Amino acid sequence: MDPELGWKTVHAEVWRIIKEDLKRDKDARELPELAPASDLERQLQRFLDEVNGTTGHVLGTLLFALSPPTHMSYPFRALAHVFASCSVVGGAGHGGVLVRSGPALSDELCETRLATGAVVKEVETTDGRLCYELVRGDGPAMGWDLLVKAQNTLEEDMLNRSGESTPVMAGAEKEPTEDEREAFRQYTEKFGECRDGSNPGYSRKAFPWFTGKPPQGEKLSAESLQAALSYRPTKKRLAKVNLTEVDSDREEIPLCTRCSLPVGEFAYQGREGKDTCVHTECMAQVLMKEAQREEEHRTTRENNKKLKNRRVLDEASKTVRVAATSRCPVRQEWELEPSASVNLEYLLLALKVRKSASREPLFSLDPIDPKNLENSPQKKAAECLLSLV
């Protein structure tokens, strides 16, 4: 084929080739049934016959050598458009490329990736996004993907199929000439050369050592020093805060010392003096803070008292001072707070149950007179403890 016509190699999928008639399968849209008439179309038909060795029904993938659309008749232009396919070259390190269900970036991603090396057929192209139909390989049967143009991919594929190889010249590093080496040598010899006649690099004169001088302070006279020592700063009186405001009627209205807002008809006397006023809500906050402050002081005093008593009674509460015998004298004493007292009888029974049965004691309320259950009072009985005792 004549390369001067500007022919280029395109990759196409052909389903059926019939002598002097090109047609797709019945489930796809058909091309106009036009027989080749021009020399280019006849050469193409002969090329197909040479590749396939037959003019009957053929299924497979072929490589067409087609001219630009200006030199191509309608059937072959339509054939190149309908049967155009692409090969996936990206995503080798991730198991393939991502595929979406639509052309927009907001569309959902497919569950599987389109495998690298798969062959797809172009269905639609929109804003650099390709709608494809899977022809060969692994991945979704249909979807949208980003279309990236690869340079010289089809030409290299055609050369690999034909067995021809293009030699690649390795760019060897150019060696410098003799003049360049001499110029570089003279340039390096000028480093460190002093052109003004002096030689500061070999000067043996050292800089003098730094000797710091003590700071000289200002001398004060005895009178100035005595006046500075005898000076006593005077206390500045704080400016009295204006607690009144003038309204539109030129009348003075007292202000609250806490929130600085006008006081209404009812107010409390403030803690600052007789001439101060406080709102009822502000007074409630003042009293609450005073109560909290007093409670904190009381808690602090009680804690200090407990610590002091603990230091005094610490010696008597040590275990080394407890009598070695199992018996110890106990005396009864009236307690002002009954809630803080201990029932010795209950304590004795509870200790016996804990020692023998390893559990808490069980008590029951039984009527004193079993015959008169409605009017008889109840008594506390410990049946389990009586059997143990």
JSON list of C-alpha atoms in Angstrom, two decimals, residues 29-211:
[
{"chain": "A", "resi": 29, "resn": "ARG", "atom": "CA", "xyz": [-26.51, -2.53, 12.93]},
{"chain": "A", "resi": 30, "resn": "GLU", "atom": "CA", "xyz": [-25.55, -3.32, 9.33]},
{"chain": "A", "resi": 31, "resn": "LEU", "atom": "CA", "xyz": [-23.48, -1.26, 6.94]},
{"chain": "A", "resi": 32, "resn": "PRO", "atom": "CA", "xyz": [-24.66, -0.35, 3.43]},
{"chain": "A", "resi": 33, "resn": "GLU", "atom": "CA", "xyz": [-24.06, -3.30, 1.15]},
{"chain": "A", "resi": 34, "resn": "LEU", "atom": "CA", "xyz": [-21.72, -1.64, -1.33]},
{"chain": "A", "resi": 35, "resn": "ALA", "atom": "CA", "xyz": [-19.13, -3.60, -3.30]},
{"chain": "A", "resi": 36, "resn": "PRO", "atom": "CA", "xyz": [-15.58, -2.21, -3.41]},
{"chain": "A", "resi": 37, "resn": "ALA", "atom": "CA", "xyz": [-15.13, -0.05, -6.47]},
{"chain": "A", "resi": 38, "resn": "SER", "atom": "CA", "xyz": [-12.00, 2.04, -6.06]},
{"chain": "A", "resi": 39, "resn": "ASP", "atom": "CA", "xyz": [-8.44, 0.77, -6.27]},
{"chain": "A", "resi": 40, "resn": "LEU", "atom": "CA", "xyz": [-7.96, 1.38, -2.55]},
{"chain": "A", "resi": 41, "resn": "GLU", "atom": "CA", "xyz": [-10.94, -0.78, -1.65]},
{"chain": "A", "resi": 42, "resn": "ARG", "atom": "CA", "xyz": [-9.79, -3.53, -3.99]},
{"chain": "A", "resi": 43, "resn": "GLN", "atom": "CA", "xyz": [-6.33, -3.46, -2.43]},
{"chain": "A", "resi": 44, "resn": "LEU", "atom": "CA", "xyz": [-7.95, -3.70, 0.99]},
{"chain": "A", "resi": 45, "resn": "GLN", "atom": "CA", "xyz": [-10.03, -6.68, -0.09]},
{"chain": "A", "resi": 46, "resn": "ARG", "atom": "CA", "xyz": [-6.93, -8.42, -1.46]},
{"chain": "A", "resi": 47, "resn": "PHE", "atom": "CA", "xyz": [-5.13, -7.64, 1.80]},
{"chain": "A", "resi": 48, "resn": "LEU", "atom": "CA", "xyz": [-7.93, -9.29, 3.73]},
{"chain": "A", "resi": 49, "resn": "ASP", "atom": "CA", "xyz": [-7.81, -12.33, 1.48]},
{"chain": "A", "resi": 50, "resn": "GLU", "atom": "CA", "xyz": [-4.05, -12.66, 2.01]},
{"chain": "A", "resi": 51, "resn": "VAL", "atom": "CA", "xyz": [-4.36, -12.38, 5.80]},
{"chain": "A", "resi": 52, "resn": "ASN", "atom": "CA", "xyz": [-7.24, -14.81, 6.17]},
{"chain": "A", "resi": 53, "resn": "GLY", "atom": "CA", "xyz": [-6.53, -17.10, 3.22]},
{"chain": "A", "resi": 54, "resn": "THR", "atom": "CA", "xyz": [-10.21, -17.29, 2.41]},
{"chain": "A", "resi": 55, "resn": "THR", "atom": "CA", "xyz": [-13.10, -15.12, 1.26]},
{"chain": "A", "resi": 56, "resn": "GLY", "atom": "CA", "xyz": [-15.78, -16.95, 3.22]},
{"chain": "A", "resi": 57, "resn": "HIS", "atom": "CA", "xyz": [-17.08, -16.38, 6.75]},
{"chain": "A", "resi": 58, "resn": "VAL", "atom": "CA", "xyz": [-14.29, -15.39, 9.15]},
{"chain": "A", "resi": 59, "resn": "LEU", "atom": "CA", "xyz": [-14.45, -14.50, 12.86]},
{"chain": "A", "resi": 60, "resn": "GLY", "atom": "CA", "xyz": [-11.58, -12.81, 14.65]},
{"chain": "A", "resi": 61, "resn": "THR", "atom": "CA", "xyz": [-9.48, -9.68, 15.06]},
{"chain": "A", "resi": 62, "resn": "LEU", "atom": "CA", "xyz": [-7.78, -8.11, 12.02]},
{"chain": "A", "resi": 63, "resn": "LEU", "atom": "CA", "xyz": [-5.47, -5.18, 11.40]},
{"chain": "A", "resi": 64, "resn": "PHE", "atom": "CA", "xyz": [-6.64, -2.86, 8.61]},
{"chain": "A", "resi": 65, "resn": "ALA", "atom": "CA", "xyz": [-4.47, -0.40, 6.69]},
{"chain": "A", "resi": 66, "resn": "LEU", "atom": "CA", "xyz": [-6.96, 2.39, 5.98]},
{"chain": "A", "resi": 67, "resn": "SER", "atom": "CA", "xyz": [-6.47, 5.84, 4.51]},
{"chain": "A", "resi": 68, "resn": "PRO", "atom": "CA", "xyz": [-7.74, 9.06, 6.10]},
{"chain": "A", "resi": 69, "resn": "PRO", "atom": "CA", "xyz": [-11.51, 9.75, 5.71]},
{"chain": "A", "resi": 70, "resn": "THR", "atom": "CA", "xyz": [-10.84, 11.99, 2.71]},
{"chain": "A", "resi": 71, "resn": "HIS", "atom": "CA", "xyz": [-9.48, 9.03, 0.68]},
{"chain": "A", "resi": 72, "resn": "MET", "atom": "CA", "xyz": [-11.97, 6.44, 2.01]},
{"chain": "A", "resi": 73, "resn": "SER", "atom": "CA", "xyz": [-15.44, 5.60, 0.78]},
{"chain": "A", "resi": 74, "resn": "TYR", "atom": "CA", "xyz": [-18.42, 5.59, 3.15]},
{"chain": "A", "resi": 75, "resn": "PRO", "atom": "CA", "xyz": [-18.55, 1.84, 3.87]},
{"chain": "A", "resi": 76, "resn": "PHE", "atom": "CA", "xyz": [-14.93, 1.75, 5.00]},
{"chain": "A", "resi": 77, "resn": "ARG", "atom": "CA", "xyz": [-15.26, 4.93, 7.08]},
{"chain": "A", "resi": 78, "resn": "ALA", "atom": "CA", "xyz": [-18.29, 3.46, 8.80]},
{"chain": "A", "resi": 79, "resn": "LEU", "atom": "CA", "xyz": [-16.46, 0.18, 9.25]},
{"chain": "A", "resi": 80, "resn": "ALA", "atom": "CA", "xyz": [-13.52, 1.94, 10.93]},
{"chain": "A", "resi": 81, "resn": "HIS", "atom": "CA", "xyz": [-15.90, 3.86, 13.23]},
{"chain": "A", "resi": 82, "resn": "VAL", "atom": "CA", "xyz": [-18.17, 0.95, 14.20]},
{"chain": "A", "resi": 83, "resn": "PHE", "atom": "CA", "xyz": [-15.47, -1.64, 14.64]},
{"chain": "A", "resi": 84, "resn": "ALA", "atom": "CA", "xyz": [-12.91, 0.63, 16.38]},
{"chain": "A", "resi": 85, "resn": "SER", "atom": "CA", "xyz": [-11.57, -0.99, 19.54]},
{"chain": "A", "resi": 86, "resn": "CYS", "atom": "CA", "xyz": [-9.13, -0.03, 22.27]},
{"chain": "A", "resi": 87, "resn": "SER", "atom": "CA", "xyz": [-6.71, -1.93, 24.44]},
{"chain": "A", "resi": 88, "resn": "VAL", "atom": "CA", "xyz": [-6.41, -1.24, 28.19]},
{"chain": "A", "resi": 89, "resn": "VAL", "atom": "CA", "xyz": [-2.82, -0.33, 29.06]},
{"chain": "A", "resi": 90, "resn": "GLY", "atom": "CA", "xyz": [-3.23, 1.30, 32.52]},
{"chain": "A", "resi": 91, "resn": "GLY", "atom": "CA", "xyz": [-3.75, -0.02, 36.02]},
{"chain": "A", "resi": 92, "resn": "ALA", "atom": "CA", "xyz": [-1.12, -2.75, 35.84]},
{"chain": "A", "resi": 93, "resn": "GLY", "atom": "CA", "xyz": [-0.11, -2.24, 39.46]},
{"chain": "A", "resi": 94, "resn": "HIS", "atom": "CA", "xyz": [-3.69, -2.15, 40.78]},
{"chain": "A", "resi": 95, "resn": "GLY", "atom": "CA", "xyz": [-5.29, -5.04, 38.93]},
{"chain": "A", "resi": 96, "resn": "GLY", "atom": "CA", "xyz": [-6.92, -2.88, 36.25]},
{"chain": "A", "resi": 97, "resn": "VAL", "atom": "CA", "xyz": [-8.64, 0.47, 35.85]},
{"chain": "A", "resi": 98, "resn": "LEU", "atom": "CA", "xyz": [-11.73, 1.80, 37.63]},
{"chain": "A", "resi": 99, "resn": "VAL", "atom": "CA", "xyz": [-15.04, 1.70, 35.75]},
{"chain": "A", "resi": 100, "resn": "ARG", "atom": "CA", "xyz": [-18.12, 3.83, 36.50]},
{"chain": "A", "resi": 101, "resn": "SER", "atom": "CA", "xyz": [-21.75, 3.24, 35.62]},
{"chain": "A", "resi": 102, "resn": "GLY", "atom": "CA", "xyz": [-22.08, 6.67, 33.95]},
{"chain": "A", "resi": 103, "resn": "PRO", "atom": "CA", "xyz": [-19.98, 9.44, 32.40]},
{"chain": "A", "resi": 104, "resn": "ALA", "atom": "CA", "xyz": [-20.07, 11.71, 35.50]},
{"chain": "A", "resi": 105, "resn": "LEU", "atom": "CA", "xyz": [-17.53, 11.43, 38.30]},
{"chain": "A", "resi": 106, "resn": "SER", "atom": "CA", "xyz": [-20.38, 11.21, 40.80]},
{"chain": "A", "resi": 107, "resn": "ASP", "atom": "CA", "xyz": [-21.69, 7.96, 39.29]},
{"chain": "A", "resi": 108, "resn": "GLU", "atom": "CA", "xyz": [-21.20, 4.72, 41.18]},
{"chain": "A", "resi": 109, "resn": "LEU", "atom": "CA", "xyz": [-18.09, 2.61, 40.68]},
{"chain": "A", "resi": 110, "resn": "CYS", "atom": "CA", "xyz": [-18.41, -0.94, 39.41]},
{"chain": "A", "resi": 111, "resn": "GLU", "atom": "CA", "xyz": [-17.50, -3.74, 41.77]},
{"chain": "A", "resi": 112, "resn": "THR", "atom": "CA", "xyz": [-14.73, -5.13, 39.54]},
{"chain": "A", "resi": 113, "resn": "ARG", "atom": "CA", "xyz": [-11.96, -3.39, 37.62]},
{"chain": "A", "resi": 114, "resn": "LEU", "atom": "CA", "xyz": [-11.29, -3.59, 33.89]},
{"chain": "A", "resi": 115, "resn": "ALA", "atom": "CA", "xyz": [-8.23, -5.82, 33.56]},
{"chain": "A", "resi": 116, "resn": "THR", "atom": "CA", "xyz": [-5.06, -4.57, 31.91]},
{"chain": "A", "resi": 117, "resn": "GLY", "atom": "CA", "xyz": [-4.73, -5.86, 28.35]},
{"chain": "A", "resi": 118, "resn": "ALA", "atom": "CA", "xyz": [-8.47, -6.28, 27.81]},
{"chain": "A", "resi": 119, "resn": "VAL", "atom": "CA", "xyz": [-9.90, -5.27, 24.43]},
{"chain": "A", "resi": 120, "resn": "VAL", "atom": "CA", "xyz": [-13.01, -3.08, 24.44]},
{"chain": "A", "resi": 121, "resn": "LYS", "atom": "CA", "xyz": [-15.22, -1.66, 21.69]},
{"chain": "A", "resi": 122, "resn": "GLU", "atom": "CA", "xyz": [-16.12, 2.03, 21.60]},
{"chain": "A", "resi": 123, "resn": "VAL", "atom": "CA", "xyz": [-19.84, 2.74, 21.94]},
{"chain": "A", "resi": 124, "resn": "GLU", "atom": "CA", "xyz": [-19.95, 6.45, 22.83]},
{"chain": "A", "resi": 125, "resn": "THR", "atom": "CA", "xyz": [-17.52, 9.24, 23.74]},
{"chain": "A", "resi": 126, "resn": "THR", "atom": "CA", "xyz": [-18.49, 12.23, 25.92]},
{"chain": "A", "resi": 127, "resn": "ASP", "atom": "CA", "xyz": [-16.06, 14.86, 27.29]},
{"chain": "A", "resi": 128, "resn": "GLY", "atom": "CA", "xyz": [-13.09, 12.54, 27.29]},
{"chain": "A", "resi": 129, "resn": "ARG", "atom": "CA", "xyz": [-15.09, 9.64, 28.81]},
{"chain": "A", "resi": 130, "resn": "LEU", "atom": "CA", "xyz": [-15.46, 6.44, 26.81]},
{"chain": "A", "resi": 131, "resn": "CYS", "atom": "CA", "xyz": [-18.50, 4.18, 26.95]},
{"chain": "A", "resi": 132, "resn": "TYR", "atom": "CA", "xyz": [-17.20, 0.74, 26.01]},
{"chain": "A", "resi": 133, "resn": "GLU", "atom": "CA", "xyz": [-18.41, -2.79, 25.44]},
{"chain": "A", "resi": 134, "resn": "LEU", "atom": "CA", "xyz": [-16.09, -5.59, 26.53]},
{"chain": "A", "resi": 135, "resn": "VAL", "atom": "CA", "xyz": [-14.82, -7.74, 23.67]},
{"chain": "A", "resi": 136, "resn": "ARG", "atom": "CA", "xyz": [-12.05, -9.77, 25.24]},
{"chain": "A", "resi": 137, "resn": "GLY", "atom": "CA", "xyz": [-10.58, -9.88, 28.75]},
{"chain": "A", "resi": 138, "resn": "ASP", "atom": "CA", "xyz": [-11.80, -9.61, 32.34]},
{"chain": "A", "resi": 139, "resn": "GLY", "atom": "CA", "xyz": [-13.95, -6.79, 33.73]},
{"chain": "A", "resi": 140, "resn": "PRO", "atom": "CA", "xyz": [-17.46, -5.33, 33.54]},
{"chain": "A", "resi": 141, "resn": "ALA", "atom": "CA", "xyz": [-19.29, -6.04, 30.29]},
{"chain": "A", "resi": 142, "resn": "MET", "atom": "CA", "xyz": [-20.15, -2.36, 29.80]},
{"chain": "A", "resi": 143, "resn": "GLY", "atom": "CA", "xyz": [-19.25, 0.90, 31.53]},
{"chain": "A", "resi": 144, "resn": "TRP", "atom": "CA", "xyz": [-17.58, 4.30, 31.30]},
{"chain": "A", "resi": 145, "resn": "ASP", "atom": "CA", "xyz": [-13.88, 4.96, 31.63]},
{"chain": "A", "resi": 146, "resn": "LEU", "atom": "CA", "xyz": [-11.38, 7.77, 31.05]},
{"chain": "A", "resi": 147, "resn": "LEU", "atom": "CA", "xyz": [-10.05, 7.89, 27.48]},
{"chain": "A", "resi": 148, "resn": "VAL", "atom": "CA", "xyz": [-6.29, 8.50, 27.20]},
{"chain": "A", "resi": 149, "resn": "LYS", "atom": "CA", "xyz": [-4.57, 8.66, 23.82]},
{"chain": "A", "resi": 150, "resn": "ALA", "atom": "CA", "xyz": [-1.40, 6.57, 23.57]},
{"chain": "A", "resi": 151, "resn": "GLN", "atom": "CA", "xyz": [1.17, 7.72, 21.00]},
{"chain": "A", "resi": 152, "resn": "ASN", "atom": "CA", "xyz": [2.52, 5.23, 18.45]},
{"chain": "A", "resi": 153, "resn": "THR", "atom": "CA", "xyz": [0.78, 2.29, 20.17]},
{"chain": "A", "resi": 154, "resn": "LEU", "atom": "CA", "xyz": [-0.96, 1.02, 17.04]},
{"chain": "A", "resi": 155, "resn": "GLU", "atom": "CA", "xyz": [2.08, 1.47, 14.83]},
{"chain": "A", "resi": 156, "resn": "GLU", "atom": "CA", "xyz": [4.24, -0.54, 17.25]},
{"chain": "A", "resi": 157, "resn": "ASP", "atom": "CA", "xyz": [1.58, -3.27, 17.33]},
{"chain": "A", "resi": 158, "resn": "MET", "atom": "CA", "xyz": [1.60, -3.45, 13.51]},
{"chain": "A", "resi": 159, "resn": "LEU", "atom": "CA", "xyz": [5.38, -3.69, 13.43]},
{"chain": "A", "resi": 160, "resn": "ASN", "atom": "CA", "xyz": [5.39, -6.48, 16.01]},
{"chain": "A", "resi": 161, "resn": "ARG", "atom": "CA", "xyz": [2.82, -8.46, 14.00]},
{"chain": "A", "resi": 162, "resn": "SER", "atom": "CA", "xyz": [4.72, -8.06, 10.72]},
{"chain": "A", "resi": 163, "resn": "GLY", "atom": "CA", "xyz": [8.01, -9.17, 12.31]},
{"chain": "A", "resi": 164, "resn": "GLU", "atom": "CA", "xyz": [9.85, -5.95, 11.45]},
{"chain": "A", "resi": 165, "resn": "SER", "atom": "CA", "xyz": [11.81, -4.09, 14.06]},
{"chain": "A", "resi": 166, "resn": "THR", "atom": "CA", "xyz": [12.96, -0.50, 14.12]},
{"chain": "A", "resi": 167, "resn": "PRO", "atom": "CA", "xyz": [16.50, -0.07, 15.37]},
{"chain": "A", "resi": 168, "resn": "VAL", "atom": "CA", "xyz": [16.81, 2.25, 18.34]},
{"chain": "A", "resi": 169, "resn": "MET", "atom": "CA", "xyz": [20.02, 4.21, 18.55]},
{"chain": "A", "resi": 170, "resn": "ALA", "atom": "CA", "xyz": [21.32, 4.50, 22.08]},
{"chain": "A", "resi": 171, "resn": "GLY", "atom": "CA", "xyz": [22.42, 8.04, 22.79]},
{"chain": "A", "resi": 172, "resn": "ALA", "atom": "CA", "xyz": [26.09, 7.69, 23.74]},
{"chain": "A", "resi": 173, "resn": "GLU", "atom": "CA", "xyz": [27.64, 10.37, 25.90]},
{"chain": "A", "resi": 174, "resn": "LYS", "atom": "CA", "xyz": [29.77, 12.73, 23.82]},
{"chain": "A", "resi": 175, "resn": "GLU", "atom": "CA", "xyz": [33.40, 12.84, 24.86]},
{"chain": "A", "resi": 176, "resn": "PRO", "atom": "CA", "xyz": [34.96, 16.33, 25.28]},
{"chain": "A", "resi": 177, "resn": "THR", "atom": "CA", "xyz": [37.46, 17.39, 22.65]},
{"chain": "A", "resi": 178, "resn": "GLU", "atom": "CA", "xyz": [41.12, 18.19, 23.30]},
{"chain": "A", "resi": 179, "resn": "ASP", "atom": "CA", "xyz": [40.48, 21.95, 23.19]},
{"chain": "A", "resi": 180, "resn": "GLU", "atom": "CA", "xyz": [37.66, 21.64, 25.70]},
{"chain": "A", "resi": 181, "resn": "ARG", "atom": "CA", "xyz": [39.86, 19.68, 28.09]},
{"chain": "A", "resi": 182, "resn": "GLU", "atom": "CA", "xyz": [42.64, 22.29, 27.84]},
{"chain": "A", "resi": 183, "resn": "ALA", "atom": "CA", "xyz": [40.18, 25.13, 28.50]},
{"chain": "A", "resi": 184, "resn": "PHE", "atom": "CA", "xyz": [38.78, 23.31, 31.53]},
{"chain": "A", "resi": 185, "resn": "ARG", "atom": "CA", "xyz": [42.31, 22.69, 32.89]},
{"chain": "A", "resi": 186, "resn": "GLN", "atom": "CA", "xyz": [43.26, 26.37, 32.59]},
{"chain": "A", "resi": 187, "resn": "TYR", "atom": "CA", "xyz": [40.00, 27.38, 34.23]},
{"chain": "A", "resi": 188, "resn": "THR", "atom": "CA", "xyz": [40.63, 25.18, 37.28]},
{"chain": "A", "resi": 189, "resn": "GLU", "atom": "CA", "xyz": [44.18, 26.50, 37.66]},
{"chain": "A", "resi": 190, "resn": "LYS", "atom": "CA", "xyz": [42.85, 30.03, 38.25]},
{"chain": "A", "resi": 191, "resn": "PHE", "atom": "CA", "xyz": [41.11, 28.97, 41.47]},
{"chain": "A", "resi": 192, "resn": "GLY", "atom": "CA", "xyz": [42.70, 30.62, 44.54]},
{"chain": "A", "resi": 193, "resn": "GLU", "atom": "CA", "xyz": [44.89, 32.96, 42.49]},
{"chain": "A", "resi": 194, "resn": "CYS", "atom": "CA", "xyz": [45.25, 36.49, 43.89]},
{"chain": "A", "resi": 195, "resn": "ARG", "atom": "CA", "xyz": [45.54, 38.96, 41.00]},
{"chain": "A", "resi": 196, "resn": "ASP", "atom": "CA", "xyz": [46.21, 42.17, 43.02]},
{"chain": "A", "resi": 197, "resn": "GLY", "atom": "CA", "xyz": [49.70, 41.08, 44.10]},
{"chain": "A", "resi": 198, "resn": "SER", "atom": "CA", "xyz": [48.88, 40.31, 47.75]},
{"chain": "A", "resi": 199, "resn": "ASN", "atom": "CA", "xyz": [48.65, 36.88, 49.28]},
{"chain": "A", "resi": 200, "resn": "PRO", "atom": "CA", "xyz": [46.00, 37.02, 52.06]},
{"chain": "A", "resi": 201, "resn": "GLY", "atom": "CA", "xyz": [45.68, 33.27, 52.16]},
{"chain": "A", "resi": 202, "resn": "TYR", "atom": "CA", "xyz": [49.13, 32.89, 53.77]},
{"chain": "A", "resi": 203, "resn": "SER", "atom": "CA", "xyz": [49.04, 35.93, 56.12]},
{"chain": "A", "resi": 204, "resn": "ARG", "atom": "CA", "xyz": [50.56, 35.09, 59.52]},
{"chain": "A", "resi": 205, "resn": "LYS", "atom": "CA", "xyz": [49.19, 38.20, 61.26]},
{"chain": "A", "resi": 206, "resn": "ALA", "atom": "CA", "xyz": [46.65, 37.20, 63.88]},
{"chain": "A", "resi": 207, "resn": "PHE", "atom": "CA", "xyz": [43.78, 39.29, 65.05]},
{"chain": "A", "resi": 208, "resn": "PRO", "atom": "CA", "xyz": [44.09, 40.69, 68.61]},
{"chain": "A", "resi": 209, "resn": "TRP", "atom": "CA", "xyz": [42.32, 38.88, 71.42]},
{"chain": "A", "resi": 210, "resn": "PHE", "atom": "CA", "xyz": [39.12, 40.49, 72.66]},
{"chain": "A", "resi": 211, "resn": "THR", "atom": "CA", "xyz": [39.42, 42.07, 76.09]}
]
